């Protein structure tokens, strides 16, 4: 039986609300979404948003636009769409911009990468072509397979950061933006480890002035964003905001950051299947993953130093989900291999094969084969939208530092304050929804028998 209790003014009866909701500034005016990198993912993201706001296609794959959220106990029947529950920016209020060393605008990028068909592009081409790329901060030493042409003059890194900040302010005033967010959709940079220059804001700024070799272009964008009070999310596996200097700067400026590497194709499958095997206490001793893809991302990842960055990001997943330290009988020795092969005929339509060796009762072996014929950018585009909207929400809710509640979207989630990362998609989903409930002054949903 539900008992009616006095509620806050305006709240529906039978839905008690604890009076602890966050103060969240309203989403008034325009939100500028800036993407360093205007290739396959960024152009597919912009095309999908334009199509959704014209009613041509629903935003499939976007949690912020399509998912509902249960509130209160099962019997209360409160299940609003997330976009009505939390004050998100509306799709109509988004404006797009970014930087790219190759594409002049998103229409050109979309045609070059071949994700979308001409019939989709034709319908939106005028609006699409208006989303032009600014000249990039680019350095071929970090992406050897690309030869950038639309690049800022080579200058000390400090000046490059200032030039990006000027771009940000010019974009803000030209498009009359109330707020901005930045989502890195650029190529994966060569593998690197943090050095002394990344240990504090002070050392990083000294490094920018001294043109320190260890500072990658993506880090210059992140620095410029944070200094301009623009939240930054990293969709690629390179070292960008997962650095002490960036965490410090994000707290100093009161700006949220999140990363890294969009969780799409094969890793999405891995984080769906592995928690299920563990829930059933089935053993696992091998997981061989291989991919063929032929887009520009595949070409960049064909360079060993860039593949290494991706490999590290992809390999981290299984250990934390399966917890071999707790379950040595089941997961003590896992042979986990990940390969990516550049194969031009496939374009963006990647094929990911997984061979999974598992074992059950009395140790008898079994195998699972997965052949996922996916479309990389079709899976990644709604993630860009959700990250842009949720990062903007986080900023308006007064958040700064690492937004661990957005781990759901990443292959290699960035932990907050060195906590353990969580890779299990279902725990990540619970964390995301419970964070939204908490901010709105609702009880977390525990799925216990009582709740
Ligand atoms: N598509 C997916 O499913 C997926 C999943 C996870 C991560 N990612 C990552 O997202 C990123 C984008 O993927 P994509 O398929 O759009 O690749 P893409 O090659 O089509 O686009 C990347 C763009 O970044 C540009 N670029 C390179 N260096 C730059 C710089 N310094 N400044 C600005 N732009 C720069 C390139 O010119 C290119 O146009 C890649 O790093 C990829 O690894 C993609």
Short mmCIF file of N, CA and C and ligand atoms in Angstrom, two decimals, residues 35-42 99-103 109 113 136-139 143 146 184-189 217-218 221 235-238 261-265 295-298 300-301 310 348 350 375-380 411, ligand 1:
data_model
loop_
_atom_site.label_atom_id
_atom_site.label_comp_id
_atom_site.label_asym_id
_atom_site.label_seq_id
_atom_site.Cartn_x
_atom_site.Cartn_y
_atom_site.Cartn_z
N UNK A 35 34.20 20.34 -31.21
CA UNK A 35 34.93 19.07 -31.33
C UNK A 35 36.27 19.31 -32.00
N UNK A 36 37.37 19.16 -31.25
CA UNK A 36 38.65 19.07 -31.94
C UNK A 36 38.62 17.73 -32.68
N UNK A 37 38.77 17.77 -34.00
CA UNK A 37 38.56 16.58 -34.82
C UNK A 37 37.17 16.63 -35.41
N UNK A 38 37.10 16.86 -36.72
CA UNK A 38 35.80 16.84 -37.41
C UNK A 38 35.90 15.81 -38.52
N UNK A 39 35.90 14.53 -38.09
CA UNK A 39 35.99 13.42 -39.04
C UNK A 39 34.70 12.63 -39.00
N UNK A 40 34.84 11.29 -39.01
CA UNK A 40 33.67 10.42 -39.11
C UNK A 40 32.73 10.57 -37.91
N UNK A 41 33.26 10.50 -36.70
CA UNK A 41 32.39 10.54 -35.52
C UNK A 41 31.72 11.90 -35.39
N UNK A 42 32.51 12.97 -35.49
CA UNK A 42 31.95 14.31 -35.28
C UNK A 42 30.90 14.63 -36.34
N UNK A 99 37.67 22.02 -34.81
CA UNK A 99 38.94 22.22 -35.50
C UNK A 99 39.28 20.95 -36.27
N UNK A 100 39.92 21.07 -37.41
CA UNK A 100 40.41 19.88 -38.11
C UNK A 100 41.53 20.27 -39.08
N UNK A 101 42.58 19.46 -39.13
CA UNK A 101 43.69 19.80 -40.04
C UNK A 101 43.42 19.36 -41.48
N UNK A 102 42.33 18.62 -41.72
CA UNK A 102 42.05 18.13 -43.07
C UNK A 102 40.71 18.61 -43.62
N UNK A 103 39.63 18.42 -42.83
CA UNK A 103 38.30 18.76 -43.34
C UNK A 103 38.03 20.26 -43.23
N UNK A 109 33.68 16.49 -44.46
CA UNK A 109 34.16 15.37 -43.63
C UNK A 109 33.27 14.16 -43.82
N UNK A 113 34.42 10.49 -45.31
CA UNK A 113 34.51 9.26 -44.51
C UNK A 113 33.46 8.23 -44.93
N UNK A 136 43.64 23.76 -37.12
CA UNK A 136 43.95 22.94 -35.95
C UNK A 136 45.34 23.23 -35.37
N UNK A 137 45.46 22.94 -34.08
CA UNK A 137 46.79 22.78 -33.48
C UNK A 137 47.17 21.34 -33.76
N UNK A 138 48.12 21.15 -34.65
CA UNK A 138 48.41 19.80 -35.15
C UNK A 138 49.92 19.59 -35.20
N UNK A 139 50.33 18.37 -34.91
CA UNK A 139 51.75 18.04 -34.97
C UNK A 139 51.87 16.59 -35.46
N UNK A 143 50.62 11.98 -34.90
CA UNK A 143 49.71 11.22 -35.79
C UNK A 143 50.43 11.08 -37.13
N UNK A 146 48.85 11.13 -40.85
CA UNK A 146 48.11 12.26 -41.41
C UNK A 146 49.06 13.41 -41.74
N UNK A 184 36.65 15.76 -27.41
CA UNK A 184 37.74 15.41 -28.34
C UNK A 184 37.27 14.27 -29.25
N UNK A 185 37.18 14.56 -30.56
CA UNK A 185 36.84 13.56 -31.58
C UNK A 185 37.99 13.49 -32.57
N UNK A 186 39.18 13.88 -32.15
CA UNK A 186 40.35 13.86 -33.02
C UNK A 186 40.97 12.47 -33.07
N UNK A 187 41.91 12.32 -33.99
CA UNK A 187 42.61 11.04 -34.15
C UNK A 187 43.31 10.64 -32.86
N UNK A 188 43.50 9.34 -32.71
CA UNK A 188 44.24 8.81 -31.57
C UNK A 188 45.71 9.20 -31.69
N UNK A 189 46.24 9.81 -30.67
CA UNK A 189 47.64 10.23 -30.71
C UNK A 189 48.57 9.08 -30.31
N UNK A 217 49.18 17.70 -28.77
CA UNK A 217 48.15 18.67 -29.18
C UNK A 217 46.86 18.54 -28.37
N UNK A 218 46.40 17.31 -28.12
CA UNK A 218 45.12 17.18 -27.38
C UNK A 218 45.21 17.83 -26.01
N UNK A 221 44.58 21.56 -26.36
CA UNK A 221 43.13 21.84 -26.46
C UNK A 221 42.49 21.77 -25.07
N UNK A 235 37.14 11.56 -26.13
CA UNK A 235 36.60 10.37 -26.80
C UNK A 235 37.64 9.43 -27.34
N UNK A 236 38.92 9.77 -27.26
CA UNK A 236 39.99 8.91 -27.79
C UNK A 236 40.83 8.38 -26.63
N UNK A 237 41.68 7.37 -26.91
CA UNK A 237 42.42 6.77 -25.79
C UNK A 237 43.68 7.51 -25.36
N UNK A 238 44.01 8.63 -26.05
CA UNK A 238 45.27 9.31 -25.70
C UNK A 238 45.20 10.00 -24.33
N UNK A 261 38.04 7.46 -24.29
CA UNK A 261 37.85 6.50 -25.36
C UNK A 261 36.40 5.98 -25.40
N UNK A 262 35.63 6.50 -26.32
CA UNK A 262 34.21 6.10 -26.43
C UNK A 262 34.06 4.58 -26.40
N UNK A 263 33.11 4.12 -25.59
CA UNK A 263 32.88 2.66 -25.53
C UNK A 263 31.87 2.27 -26.60
N UNK A 264 32.37 1.79 -27.74
CA UNK A 264 31.47 1.40 -28.83
C UNK A 264 31.69 -0.08 -29.12
N UNK A 265 31.65 -0.51 -30.36
CA UNK A 265 31.77 -1.88 -30.87
C UNK A 265 32.18 -2.99 -29.93
N UNK A 295 38.45 2.79 -42.08
CA UNK A 295 38.29 4.26 -42.09
C UNK A 295 39.61 4.95 -41.72
N UNK A 296 39.55 6.28 -41.63
CA UNK A 296 40.79 7.03 -41.33
C UNK A 296 41.31 6.67 -39.94
N UNK A 297 40.37 6.40 -39.03
CA UNK A 297 40.76 5.97 -37.68
C UNK A 297 41.60 4.69 -37.78
N UNK A 298 41.13 3.75 -38.63
CA UNK A 298 41.87 2.50 -38.84
C UNK A 298 43.25 2.75 -39.41
N UNK A 300 45.05 5.51 -39.05
CA UNK A 300 45.89 6.10 -37.99
C UNK A 300 46.36 5.00 -37.04
N UNK A 301 45.42 4.07 -36.71
CA UNK A 301 45.75 3.02 -35.74
C UNK A 301 46.68 1.95 -36.34
N UNK A 310 45.61 2.59 -28.20
CA UNK A 310 44.30 1.95 -28.24
C UNK A 310 44.34 0.60 -27.51
N UNK A 348 34.01 2.46 -42.73
CA UNK A 348 33.63 2.63 -41.32
C UNK A 348 32.89 1.40 -40.78
N UNK A 350 33.02 -1.63 -39.54
CA UNK A 350 34.00 -2.53 -38.92
C UNK A 350 33.41 -3.92 -38.71
N UNK A 375 28.82 -0.48 -37.05
CA UNK A 375 29.18 0.77 -37.72
C UNK A 375 29.71 1.68 -36.63
N UNK A 376 31.00 1.88 -36.67
CA UNK A 376 31.68 2.57 -35.58
C UNK A 376 31.08 3.93 -35.25
N UNK A 377 30.94 4.75 -36.27
CA UNK A 377 30.51 6.13 -36.00
C UNK A 377 29.03 6.20 -35.64
N UNK A 378 28.24 5.24 -36.12
CA UNK A 378 26.82 5.20 -35.77
C UNK A 378 26.68 4.90 -34.27
N UNK A 379 27.60 4.11 -33.73
CA UNK A 379 27.59 3.81 -32.29
C UNK A 379 28.19 4.95 -31.46
N UNK A 380 29.16 5.64 -32.05
CA UNK A 380 29.85 6.68 -31.27
C UNK A 380 29.09 8.01 -31.24
N UNK A 411 35.67 3.41 -22.70
CA UNK A 411 36.40 2.14 -22.64
C UNK A 411 37.38 2.09 -21.48
N1 LIG B 1 34.12 5.49 -33.97
C1 LIG B 1 34.21 4.84 -32.85
O1 LIG B 1 33.46 3.92 -32.59
C2 LIG B 1 35.23 5.25 -31.85
C3 LIG B 1 35.25 4.58 -30.62
C4 LIG B 1 36.18 4.96 -29.65
C5 LIG B 1 37.06 5.98 -29.92
N2 LIG B 1 37.06 6.59 -31.13
C6 LIG B 1 38.05 7.62 -31.35
O2 LIG B 1 37.42 8.81 -31.76
C7 LIG B 1 38.33 9.53 -32.57
C8 LIG B 1 37.61 9.96 -33.84
O3 LIG B 1 37.26 8.82 -34.61
P1 LIG B 1 36.82 9.00 -36.12
O4 LIG B 1 36.35 7.67 -36.59
O5 LIG B 1 35.95 10.18 -36.27
O6 LIG B 1 38.23 9.29 -36.81
P2 LIG B 1 38.51 10.20 -38.12
O7 LIG B 1 39.90 9.86 -38.53
O8 LIG B 1 37.41 10.08 -39.11
O9 LIG B 1 38.44 11.69 -37.52
C9 LIG B 1 39.44 12.21 -36.70
C10 LIG B 1 39.72 13.61 -37.19
O10 LIG B 1 40.64 14.21 -36.28
C11 LIG B 1 41.44 15.08 -37.04
N3 LIG B 1 42.62 15.44 -36.25
C12 LIG B 1 43.78 14.77 -36.07
N4 LIG B 1 44.60 15.48 -35.27
C13 LIG B 1 43.92 16.60 -34.91
C14 LIG B 1 44.26 17.73 -34.12
N5 LIG B 1 45.45 17.84 -33.52
N6 LIG B 1 43.34 18.72 -33.97
C15 LIG B 1 42.12 18.62 -34.57
N7 LIG B 1 41.77 17.59 -35.35
C16 LIG B 1 42.66 16.59 -35.52
C17 LIG B 1 41.72 14.30 -38.32
O11 LIG B 1 42.08 15.16 -39.38
C18 LIG B 1 40.38 13.62 -38.57
O12 LIG B 1 39.55 14.37 -39.47
C19 LIG B 1 39.52 8.62 -32.84
O13 LIG B 1 40.55 8.94 -31.93
C20 LIG B 1 38.98 7.26 -32.49
O14 LIG B 1 39.98 6.35 -32.06
C21 LIG B 1 36.16 6.25 -32.11
#
